[in-house]
mmCIF file of C-alpha atoms and ligand atoms in Angstrom:
data_model
loop_
_atom_site.group_PDB
_atom_site.id
_atom_site.type_symbol
_atom_site.label_atom_id
_atom_site.label_comp_id
_atom_site.label_asym_id
_atom_site.label_seq_id
_atom_site.Cartn_x
_atom_site.Cartn_y
_atom_site.Cartn_z
ATOM 1 C CA UNK A 96 0.620 9.339 8.117
ATOM 2 C CA UNK A 97 3.159 12.238 9.202
ATOM 3 C CA UNK A 98 3.667 15.045 7.278
ATOM 4 C CA UNK A 99 5.562 14.227 4.594
ATOM 5 C CA UNK A 100 6.860 17.284 2.729
ATOM 6 C CA UNK A 101 6.144 17.483 -1.687
ATOM 7 C CA UNK A 102 6.993 14.800 -3.759
ATOM 8 C CA UNK A 103 8.866 17.275 -6.152
ATOM 9 C CA UNK A 104 11.012 17.629 -2.782
ATOM 10 C CA UNK A 105 11.430 14.609 -2.090
ATOM 11 C CA UNK A 106 12.832 14.286 -5.056
ATOM 12 C CA UNK A 107 15.056 16.268 -5.079
ATOM 13 C CA UNK A 108 15.846 15.163 -1.728
ATOM 14 C CA UNK A 109 16.531 12.170 -2.977
ATOM 15 C CA UNK A 110 18.661 12.488 -6.057
ATOM 16 C CA UNK A 111 20.861 15.030 -4.654
ATOM 17 C CA UNK A 112 21.415 12.800 -2.030
ATOM 18 C CA UNK A 113 20.305 15.654 0.901
ATOM 19 C CA UNK A 114 21.411 14.207 4.436
ATOM 20 C CA UNK A 115 19.307 16.656 5.535
ATOM 21 C CA UNK A 116 16.402 15.055 4.571
ATOM 22 C CA UNK A 117 17.446 11.749 6.412
ATOM 23 C CA UNK A 118 15.013 10.160 8.839
ATOM 24 C CA UNK A 119 12.526 13.192 7.436
ATOM 25 C CA UNK A 120 11.569 10.437 5.016
ATOM 26 C CA UNK A 121 12.699 7.357 3.969
ATOM 27 C CA UNK A 122 12.177 6.273 0.224
ATOM 28 C CA UNK A 123 10.940 2.569 -0.998
ATOM 29 C CA UNK A 124 12.014 0.982 -4.467
ATOM 30 C CA UNK A 125 9.169 -1.133 -5.802
ATOM 31 C CA UNK A 126 11.771 -3.465 -7.928
ATOM 32 C CA UNK A 127 13.947 -3.948 -5.647
ATOM 33 C CA UNK A 128 11.944 -3.995 -2.582
ATOM 34 C CA UNK A 129 14.750 -2.177 -0.104
ATOM 35 C CA UNK A 130 14.008 0.959 0.703
ATOM 36 C CA UNK A 131 16.903 3.642 2.475
ATOM 37 C CA UNK A 132 17.336 7.115 3.231
ATOM 38 C CA UNK A 133 17.672 10.175 1.154
ATOM 39 C CA UNK A 134 21.239 10.255 1.225
ATOM 40 C CA UNK A 135 22.156 6.526 0.676
ATOM 41 C CA UNK A 136 24.698 6.188 -1.181
ATOM 42 C CA UNK A 137 23.812 3.959 -3.712
ATOM 43 C CA UNK A 138 21.936 4.323 -7.605
ATOM 44 C CA UNK A 139 19.610 6.404 -7.483
ATOM 45 C CA UNK A 140 16.260 4.375 -8.423
ATOM 46 C CA UNK A 141 13.912 6.352 -10.768
ATOM 47 C CA UNK A 142 10.972 8.510 -9.458
ATOM 48 C CA UNK A 143 8.282 6.570 -11.204
ATOM 49 C CA UNK A 144 9.758 3.293 -9.497
ATOM 50 C CA UNK A 145 9.970 4.811 -5.641
ATOM 51 C CA UNK A 146 7.797 4.916 -2.729
ATOM 52 C CA UNK A 147 7.610 7.784 0.600
ATOM 53 C CA UNK A 148 7.908 7.022 4.292
ATOM 54 C CA UNK A 149 8.021 9.736 6.821
ATOM 55 C CA UNK A 150 8.684 6.738 8.921
ATOM 56 C CA UNK A 151 10.945 3.306 8.929
ATOM 57 C CA UNK A 152 8.670 2.236 10.685
ATOM 58 C CA UNK A 153 5.717 2.109 7.864
ATOM 59 C CA UNK A 154 8.444 1.258 5.321
ATOM 60 C CA UNK A 155 8.543 -1.857 7.062
ATOM 61 C CA UNK A 156 4.900 -2.596 7.255
ATOM 62 C CA UNK A 157 4.789 -2.100 3.947
ATOM 63 C CA UNK A 158 7.539 -5.037 2.436
ATOM 64 C CA UNK A 159 9.719 -3.656 2.002
ATOM 65 C CA UNK A 160 13.639 -4.522 3.339
ATOM 66 C CA UNK A 161 16.466 -2.332 4.991
ATOM 67 C CA UNK A 162 19.592 -0.627 2.569
ATOM 68 C CA UNK A 163 22.222 -2.993 3.314
ATOM 69 C CA UNK A 164 24.183 0.491 1.841
ATOM 70 C CA UNK A 165 22.896 3.357 4.175
ATOM 71 C CA UNK A 166 21.277 1.624 6.774
ATOM 72 C CA UNK A 167 18.049 2.860 7.289
ATOM 73 C CA UNK A 168 17.133 1.942 10.951
ATOM 74 C CA UNK A 169 20.729 3.138 12.497
ATOM 75 C CA UNK A 170 20.140 5.915 13.825
ATOM 76 C CA UNK A 171 23.082 8.315 13.125
ATOM 77 C CA UNK A 172 25.142 7.532 16.707
ATOM 78 C CA UNK A 173 26.958 3.907 16.205
ATOM 79 C CA UNK A 174 24.429 1.220 16.776
ATOM 80 C CA UNK A 175 25.702 -1.468 18.959
ATOM 81 C CA UNK A 176 26.557 -4.379 17.933
ATOM 82 C CA UNK A 177 23.896 -6.142 20.066
ATOM 83 C CA UNK A 178 21.642 -4.471 17.209
ATOM 84 C CA UNK A 179 23.508 -4.670 13.751
ATOM 85 C CA UNK A 180 23.954 -8.470 14.675
ATOM 86 C CA UNK A 181 20.022 -9.579 15.680
ATOM 87 C CA UNK A 182 18.784 -6.698 13.402
ATOM 88 C CA UNK A 183 20.728 -9.932 10.145
ATOM 89 C CA UNK A 184 19.362 -12.763 13.001
ATOM 90 C CA UNK A 185 15.934 -11.218 11.977
ATOM 91 C CA UNK A 186 16.566 -10.595 7.994
ATOM 92 C CA UNK A 187 17.876 -14.128 7.403
ATOM 93 C CA UNK A 188 15.094 -16.243 8.375
ATOM 94 C CA UNK A 189 12.296 -14.052 8.677
ATOM 95 C CA UNK A 190 10.079 -16.570 10.061
ATOM 96 C CA UNK A 191 12.190 -17.031 13.772
ATOM 97 C CA UNK A 192 9.966 -17.160 17.014
ATOM 98 C CA UNK A 193 12.507 -14.380 18.255
ATOM 99 C CA UNK A 194 11.436 -15.172 21.752
ATOM 100 C CA UNK A 195 12.920 -14.170 25.582
ATOM 101 C CA UNK A 196 14.306 -16.950 25.378
ATOM 102 C CA UNK A 197 15.848 -17.083 22.327
ATOM 103 C CA UNK A 198 16.731 -13.472 23.059
ATOM 104 C CA UNK A 199 19.334 -14.583 26.813
ATOM 105 C CA UNK A 200 20.247 -17.513 24.783
ATOM 106 C CA UNK A 201 22.020 -14.943 22.937
ATOM 107 C CA UNK A 202 23.231 -13.145 25.223
ATOM 108 C CA UNK A 203 20.830 -9.505 25.313
ATOM 109 C CA UNK A 204 18.812 -8.633 27.997
ATOM 110 C CA UNK A 205 14.703 -8.965 26.093
ATOM 111 C CA UNK A 206 14.106 -5.201 28.310
ATOM 112 C CA UNK A 207 17.208 -3.781 26.908
ATOM 113 C CA UNK A 208 15.842 -4.591 23.167
ATOM 114 C CA UNK A 209 12.403 -3.791 23.591
ATOM 115 C CA UNK A 210 13.862 -0.836 24.948
ATOM 116 C CA UNK A 211 15.625 0.582 21.717
ATOM 117 C CA UNK A 212 13.252 -0.499 19.564
ATOM 118 C CA UNK A 213 10.803 1.450 21.034
ATOM 119 C CA UNK A 214 13.110 4.314 21.235
ATOM 120 C CA UNK A 215 15.381 3.997 17.779
ATOM 121 C CA UNK A 216 12.625 2.274 15.811
ATOM 122 C CA UNK A 217 9.237 3.700 17.462
ATOM 123 C CA UNK A 218 7.939 0.107 17.772
ATOM 124 C CA UNK A 219 8.799 -3.278 20.123
ATOM 125 C CA UNK A 220 11.298 -5.545 19.299
ATOM 126 C CA UNK A 221 8.207 -8.238 18.609
ATOM 127 C CA UNK A 222 6.464 -5.716 16.755
ATOM 128 C CA UNK A 223 9.780 -5.570 13.972
ATOM 129 C CA UNK A 224 10.057 -9.061 13.970
ATOM 130 C CA UNK A 225 6.214 -9.309 13.441
ATOM 131 C CA UNK A 226 7.020 -6.689 10.648
ATOM 132 C CA UNK A 227 9.367 -8.755 8.905
ATOM 133 C CA UNK A 228 7.277 -11.490 8.712
ATOM 134 C CA UNK A 229 4.319 -10.116 7.125
ATOM 135 C CA UNK A 230 6.009 -8.092 5.095
ATOM 136 C CA UNK A 231 8.525 -11.123 3.524
ATOM 137 C CA UNK A 232 4.657 -12.769 3.373
ATOM 138 C CA UNK A 233 3.364 -9.872 1.851
ATOM 139 C CA UNK A 234 6.550 -10.224 -0.245
ATOM 140 C CA UNK A 235 5.718 -13.944 -1.074
ATOM 141 C CA UNK A 236 1.959 -12.923 -2.233
ATOM 142 C CA UNK A 237 3.148 -9.980 -4.590
ATOM 143 C CA UNK A 238 5.410 -12.572 -6.365
ATOM 144 C CA UNK A 239 2.995 -14.649 -6.688
ATOM 145 C CA UNK A 240 2.765 -17.470 -4.376
ATOM 146 C CA UNK A 241 -0.043 -19.648 -3.294
ATOM 147 C CA UNK A 242 -2.196 -17.554 -0.290
ATOM 148 C CA UNK A 243 -2.449 -21.383 1.435
ATOM 149 C CA UNK A 244 1.677 -22.092 0.893
ATOM 150 C CA UNK A 245 2.419 -18.392 2.318
ATOM 151 C CA UNK A 246 -0.278 -18.407 4.850
ATOM 152 C CA UNK A 247 1.352 -22.351 6.058
ATOM 153 C CA UNK A 248 5.049 -21.597 5.669
ATOM 154 C CA UNK A 249 5.222 -18.499 7.539
ATOM 155 C CA UNK A 250 4.194 -20.127 10.334
ATOM 156 C CA UNK A 251 0.337 -18.740 10.648
ATOM 157 C CA UNK A 252 -1.680 -21.367 11.759
ATOM 158 C CA UNK A 253 -4.824 -20.797 9.622
ATOM 159 C CA UNK A 254 -6.258 -17.917 7.427
ATOM 160 C CA UNK A 255 -7.978 -16.178 10.369
ATOM 161 C CA UNK A 256 -4.853 -16.484 11.786
ATOM 162 C CA UNK A 257 -2.549 -14.293 9.453
ATOM 163 C CA UNK A 258 -6.066 -12.202 9.395
ATOM 164 C CA UNK A 259 -5.538 -11.653 12.651
ATOM 165 C CA UNK A 260 -1.709 -10.561 12.133
ATOM 166 C CA UNK A 261 -2.797 -7.700 9.495
ATOM 167 C CA UNK A 262 -5.174 -6.529 12.086
ATOM 168 C CA UNK A 263 -3.340 -6.031 14.865
ATOM 169 C CA UNK A 264 0.172 -4.800 12.172
ATOM 170 C CA UNK A 265 -2.526 -2.235 10.804
ATOM 171 C CA UNK A 266 -5.506 -2.068 12.882
ATOM 172 C CA UNK A 267 -6.542 -0.213 16.352
ATOM 173 C CA UNK A 268 -9.589 -1.069 18.466
ATOM 174 C CA UNK A 269 -11.583 1.251 19.743
ATOM 175 C CA UNK A 270 -10.435 1.390 23.735
ATOM 176 C CA UNK A 271 -12.345 4.045 25.091
ATOM 177 C CA UNK A 272 -14.271 6.508 22.184
ATOM 178 C CA UNK A 273 -16.641 4.365 21.712
ATOM 179 C CA UNK A 274 -18.330 7.110 20.172
ATOM 180 C CA UNK A 275 -16.797 8.109 17.330
ATOM 181 C CA UNK A 276 -18.016 6.240 14.205
ATOM 182 C CA UNK A 277 -15.229 3.130 13.516
ATOM 183 C CA UNK A 278 -14.187 2.062 10.292
ATOM 184 C CA UNK A 279 -14.362 -1.805 10.204
ATOM 185 C CA UNK A 280 -12.669 -3.554 7.776
ATOM 186 C CA UNK A 281 -12.935 -7.188 5.854
ATOM 187 C CA UNK A 282 -11.554 -9.603 3.811
ATOM 188 C CA UNK A 283 -12.986 -10.565 1.152
ATOM 189 C CA UNK A 284 -11.393 -13.414 -1.589
ATOM 190 C CA UNK A 285 -11.361 -12.104 -5.346
ATOM 191 C CA UNK A 286 -9.440 -14.012 -8.643
ATOM 192 C CA UNK A 287 -6.816 -11.266 -8.269
ATOM 193 C CA UNK A 288 -6.059 -12.080 -4.496
ATOM 194 C CA UNK A 289 -7.817 -11.130 -1.332
ATOM 195 C CA UNK A 290 -8.954 -7.716 -0.465
ATOM 196 C CA UNK A 291 -9.080 -5.350 2.443
ATOM 197 C CA UNK A 292 -12.006 -3.138 1.946
ATOM 198 C CA UNK A 293 -12.817 -0.624 5.106
ATOM 199 C CA UNK A 294 -16.777 1.206 5.756
ATOM 200 C CA UNK A 295 -18.113 3.836 7.779
ATOM 201 C CA UNK A 296 -21.819 3.500 8.975
ATOM 202 C CA UNK A 297 -21.938 5.960 6.401
ATOM 203 C CA UNK A 298 -20.304 3.423 3.169
ATOM 204 C CA UNK A 299 -17.402 1.456 1.899
ATOM 205 C CA UNK A 300 -13.912 3.740 2.893
ATOM 206 C CA UNK A 301 -11.348 1.090 1.303
ATOM 207 C CA UNK A 302 -10.675 -1.177 -0.934
ATOM 208 C CA UNK A 303 -6.932 -2.767 -1.536
ATOM 209 C CA UNK A 304 -5.286 -5.300 -2.136
ATOM 210 C CA UNK A 305 -4.078 -6.616 0.526
ATOM 211 C CA UNK A 306 0.056 -6.474 -0.455
ATOM 212 C CA UNK A 307 -0.304 -3.292 -1.614
ATOM 213 C CA UNK A 308 2.718 -1.602 -0.247
ATOM 214 C CA UNK A 309 0.394 1.388 -0.032
ATOM 215 C CA UNK A 310 -1.776 -0.332 2.705
ATOM 216 C CA UNK A 311 -0.218 1.200 5.488
ATOM 217 C CA UNK A 312 0.029 4.515 4.679
ATOM 218 C CA UNK A 313 -4.255 3.897 3.456
ATOM 219 C CA UNK A 314 -4.737 3.950 6.544
ATOM 220 C CA UNK A 315 -2.650 5.754 8.369
ATOM 221 C CA UNK A 316 -4.511 8.625 6.227
ATOM 222 C CA UNK A 317 -8.069 6.803 7.290
ATOM 223 C CA UNK A 318 -7.331 7.264 10.689
ATOM 224 C CA UNK A 319 -6.602 10.904 9.758
ATOM 225 C CA UNK A 320 -9.875 11.618 7.821
ATOM 226 C CA UNK A 321 -12.408 10.245 9.716
ATOM 227 C CA UNK A 322 -10.647 10.753 13.659
ATOM 228 C CA UNK A 323 -11.202 7.062 13.934
ATOM 229 C CA UNK A 324 -10.191 3.255 15.056
ATOM 230 C CA UNK A 325 -10.256 0.875 12.245
ATOM 231 C CA UNK A 326 -11.016 -2.698 13.657
ATOM 232 C CA UNK A 327 -12.068 -6.013 12.059
ATOM 233 C CA UNK A 328 -15.885 -6.349 11.440
ATOM 234 C CA UNK A 329 -18.859 -6.419 8.521
ATOM 235 C CA UNK A 330 -21.558 -4.144 7.705
ATOM 236 C CA UNK A 331 -24.204 -3.342 5.281
ATOM 237 C CA UNK A 332 -22.625 -1.778 2.767
ATOM 238 C CA UNK A 333 -19.443 -3.825 3.060
ATOM 239 C CA UNK A 334 -22.039 -7.031 2.614
ATOM 240 C CA UNK A 335 -23.049 -5.276 -0.502
ATOM 241 C CA UNK A 336 -19.371 -4.929 -1.487
ATOM 242 C CA UNK A 337 -19.066 -8.893 -1.156
ATOM 243 C CA UNK A 338 -22.045 -9.272 -3.895
ATOM 244 C CA UNK A 339 -21.469 -6.969 -6.609
ATOM 245 C CA UNK A 340 -17.725 -8.280 -6.588
ATOM 246 C CA UNK A 341 -18.351 -10.829 -7.562
ATOM 247 C CA UNK A 342 -20.704 -10.075 -9.671
ATOM 248 C CA UNK A 343 -18.301 -7.831 -11.686
ATOM 249 C CA UNK A 344 -15.618 -10.635 -11.411
ATOM 250 C CA UNK A 345 -17.719 -13.320 -12.935
ATOM 251 C CA UNK A 346 -18.385 -9.951 -15.906
ATOM 252 C CA UNK A 347 -22.749 -8.887 -14.923
ATOM 253 C CA UNK A 348 -21.730 -5.724 -13.047
ATOM 254 C CA UNK A 349 -20.556 -3.157 -15.220
ATOM 255 C CA UNK A 350 -21.655 -0.742 -12.180
ATOM 256 C CA UNK A 351 -21.356 -0.463 -8.565
ATOM 257 C CA UNK A 352 -24.403 0.977 -6.311
ATOM 258 C CA UNK A 353 -23.081 0.183 -3.530
ATOM 259 C CA UNK A 354 -22.703 4.041 -1.401
ATOM 260 C CA UNK A 355 -18.428 5.344 -0.891
ATOM 261 C CA UNK A 356 -17.559 7.781 1.178
ATOM 262 C CA UNK A 357 -13.459 8.983 0.108
ATOM 263 C CA UNK A 358 -13.083 12.590 1.722
ATOM 264 C CA UNK A 359 -9.383 14.072 0.488
ATOM 265 C CA UNK A 360 -8.353 17.372 -1.026
ATOM 266 C CA UNK A 361 -10.706 19.138 -2.867
ATOM 267 C CA UNK A 362 -8.260 18.830 -6.035
ATOM 268 C CA UNK A 363 -8.344 14.790 -5.477
ATOM 269 C CA UNK A 364 -12.477 14.964 -5.447
ATOM 270 C CA UNK A 365 -12.257 16.462 -9.091
ATOM 271 C CA UNK A 366 -10.621 13.025 -10.717
ATOM 272 C CA UNK A 367 -11.695 10.509 -7.988
ATOM 273 C CA UNK A 368 -15.124 11.810 -9.000
ATOM 274 C CA UNK A 369 -14.225 12.206 -12.822
ATOM 275 C CA UNK A 370 -13.120 9.041 -12.846
ATOM 276 C CA UNK A 371 -16.211 7.158 -11.256
ATOM 277 C CA UNK A 372 -17.771 8.356 -14.719
ATOM 278 C CA UNK A 373 -15.458 6.680 -16.813
ATOM 279 C CA UNK A 374 -17.574 3.454 -17.908
ATOM 280 C CA UNK A 375 -16.799 0.130 -17.671
ATOM 281 C CA UNK A 376 -15.119 -1.162 -21.013
ATOM 282 C CA UNK A 377 -13.563 2.152 -21.409
ATOM 283 C CA UNK A 378 -10.376 3.587 -20.870
ATOM 284 C CA UNK A 379 -8.931 8.126 -21.021
ATOM 285 C CA UNK A 380 -5.577 9.064 -20.234
ATOM 286 C CA UNK A 381 -4.541 11.261 -17.521
ATOM 287 C CA UNK A 382 -4.863 14.234 -19.994
ATOM 288 C CA UNK A 383 -8.187 13.668 -20.970
ATOM 289 C CA UNK A 384 -9.002 13.407 -16.693
ATOM 290 C CA UNK A 385 -6.356 17.307 -16.562
ATOM 291 C CA UNK A 386 -8.600 19.147 -18.574
ATOM 292 C CA UNK A 387 -12.149 17.667 -17.474
ATOM 293 C CA UNK A 388 -11.565 18.948 -14.512
ATOM 294 C CA UNK A 389 -10.696 22.403 -16.737
ATOM 295 C CA UNK A 390 -6.654 21.518 -15.546
ATOM 296 C CA UNK A 391 -5.287 20.795 -18.837
ATOM 297 C CA UNK A 392 -1.745 21.350 -17.473
ATOM 298 C CA UNK A 393 -2.219 18.865 -14.307
ATOM 299 C CA UNK A 394 -1.837 16.154 -15.445
ATOM 300 C CA UNK A 395 1.056 14.009 -12.876
ATOM 301 C CA UNK A 396 -1.014 15.792 -10.816
ATOM 302 C CA UNK A 397 -4.185 13.747 -11.226
ATOM 303 C CA UNK A 398 -1.720 10.324 -11.854
ATOM 304 C CA UNK A 399 -0.979 11.218 -8.595
ATOM 305 C CA UNK A 400 -4.268 11.893 -6.967
ATOM 306 C CA UNK A 401 -4.961 8.766 -9.413
ATOM 307 C CA UNK A 402 -2.304 6.623 -7.466
ATOM 308 C CA UNK A 403 -4.468 7.624 -3.941
ATOM 309 C CA UNK A 404 -7.097 6.148 -4.814
ATOM 310 C CA UNK A 405 -8.385 4.710 -1.912
ATOM 311 C CA UNK A 406 -11.487 2.307 -3.619
ATOM 312 C CA UNK A 407 -9.313 0.919 -6.272
ATOM 313 C CA UNK A 408 -11.892 -1.147 -8.768
ATOM 314 C CA UNK A 409 -14.820 0.995 -7.314
ATOM 315 C CA UNK A 410 -13.524 4.056 -8.058
ATOM 316 C CA UNK A 411 -11.906 2.909 -11.552
ATOM 317 C CA UNK A 412 -8.118 4.735 -11.905
ATOM 318 C CA UNK A 413 -7.354 1.720 -13.603
ATOM 319 C CA UNK A 414 -9.222 3.012 -16.950
ATOM 320 C CA UNK A 415 -6.974 5.695 -16.598
ATOM 321 C CA UNK A 416 -3.810 4.796 -19.193
ATOM 322 C CA UNK A 417 -1.537 6.981 -20.573
ATOM 323 C CA UNK A 418 -1.279 8.965 -23.975
ATOM 324 C CA UNK A 419 0.288 6.053 -26.065
ATOM 325 C CA UNK A 420 -2.159 4.258 -25.140
ATOM 326 C CA UNK A 421 0.140 1.969 -22.860
ATOM 327 C CA UNK A 422 -0.739 0.603 -19.229
ATOM 328 C CA UNK A 423 0.754 3.571 -16.994
ATOM 329 C CA UNK A 424 1.595 3.085 -13.225
ATOM 330 C CA UNK A 425 -1.123 1.422 -10.656
ATOM 331 C CA UNK A 426 -0.702 0.544 -7.400
ATOM 332 C CA UNK A 427 -1.929 -2.220 -7.265
ATOM 333 C CA UNK A 428 0.880 -3.599 -9.735
ATOM 334 C CA UNK A 429 -0.069 -3.985 -13.499
ATOM 335 C CA UNK A 430 -1.263 -7.159 -13.980
ATOM 336 C CA UNK A 431 -3.676 -6.872 -12.047
ATOM 337 C CA UNK A 432 -4.575 -3.505 -14.101
ATOM 338 C CA UNK A 433 -3.674 -5.653 -17.403
ATOM 339 C CA UNK A 434 -6.697 -8.253 -16.121
ATOM 340 C CA UNK A 435 -9.430 -5.341 -14.134
ATOM 341 C CA UNK A 436 -9.676 -3.745 -18.386
ATOM 342 C CA UNK A 437 -8.755 -7.196 -20.120
ATOM 343 C CA UNK A 438 -11.905 -8.426 -18.759
ATOM 344 C CA UNK A 439 -14.253 -4.952 -18.205
ATOM 345 C CA UNK A 440 -13.374 -5.094 -21.925
ATOM 346 C CA UNK A 441 -13.790 -9.012 -22.895
ATOM 347 C CA UNK A 442 -10.803 -9.554 -23.981
ATOM 348 C CA UNK A 443 -7.879 -11.548 -23.951
ATOM 349 C CA UNK A 444 -4.869 -9.915 -24.734
ATOM 350 C CA UNK A 445 -2.921 -6.591 -23.969
ATOM 351 C CA UNK A 446 -1.422 -6.286 -26.931
ATOM 352 C CA UNK A 447 -4.974 -4.625 -28.039
ATOM 353 C CA UNK A 448 -4.927 -2.380 -25.594
ATOM 354 C CA UNK A 449 -1.738 -0.531 -26.515
ATOM 355 C CA UNK A 450 -3.854 0.348 -30.325
ATOM 356 C CA UNK A 451 -5.260 3.340 -30.784
ATOM 357 C CA UNK A 452 -8.122 4.002 -29.738
ATOM 358 C CA UNK A 453 -8.783 4.066 -26.640
ATOM 359 C CA UNK A 454 -7.728 7.484 -27.196
ATOM 360 C CA UNK A 455 -10.488 8.421 -29.091
ATOM 361 C CA UNK A 456 -12.836 7.314 -26.760
ATOM 362 C CA UNK A 457 -12.985 10.564 -25.271
ATOM 363 C CA UNK A 458 -15.272 12.169 -26.823
ATOM 364 C CA UNK A 459 -17.948 8.845 -26.346
ATOM 365 C CA UNK A 460 -19.170 10.278 -22.714
ATOM 366 C CA UNK A 461 -17.827 13.537 -22.750
HETATM 367 ZN ZN1 LIG B 153 20.046 3.211 1.059
#
């Protein structure tokens, strides 16, 4: 991901509809699935529901659709009518096959479409269509539609076809730089939905639910942090992770032994290291973590670092809850956080989570 302003700055910008930030960042609203320019005239979403993207492309690939009021895909110059028409068609039917032949049939020269999309959206027309199709498919998975139905319903011929589409959207071929370590990524089925795992030769560097909107941003961060390509594959760390995850979901594993690599800022690392100390079956508050890393006032920054954890489940960011005992947020979806905690606590109801017992857990491992 290219450099974004700080989240406070972006929050201020969109809440005040500051048009000078248009094209600097885009905001996407989790609850509606729409992304906007900062200056959008529509009612402003609560910052809690907002994710930021540096480009429309990232927002598209994360599964968001362009807002109908502020038209975030359109540049400030008037968008040609044929583009407006084309975008509307794709939005109505993202499963369609928009071949060159089809473009010609609606009097659009394919080369022109390619040039326009490349220039204005930083991707080819076909990549845009794939992105919307994949985005819509992910949206269905997020809504709980069965993976098989989604795969077939969106015209992927098989799970592996869907995975390949994923690979094309998120991966990069190693090209000529074969000297550097690459990150291998594997798809892992779990009772809470498919996960994508990534590993270097040193250890696991990514575990994310595949429908998570952060995924592409996480990939970009990984590419930057490790300066290497991301390719489909498997290594010994991924194999061990698969085994341990399956034991974890069966309830027979409380601790992971798989090697982890999680570069980050100094602050992030302190937070993530603390997360690793929270025992299975326990929860702590953001304030607890803040105190523990010696920055008692930084609970919001702790929450942010927590949300940027790239190794879901294994680095247990889901064990951090609000001081009130409420679940707080979870990038993979609150329902998953609840299920993970239930699994770890051997509980069947979530109401129990809100009881004061969680607040008194702190000294247990301090
Ligand atoms: Zn908008």
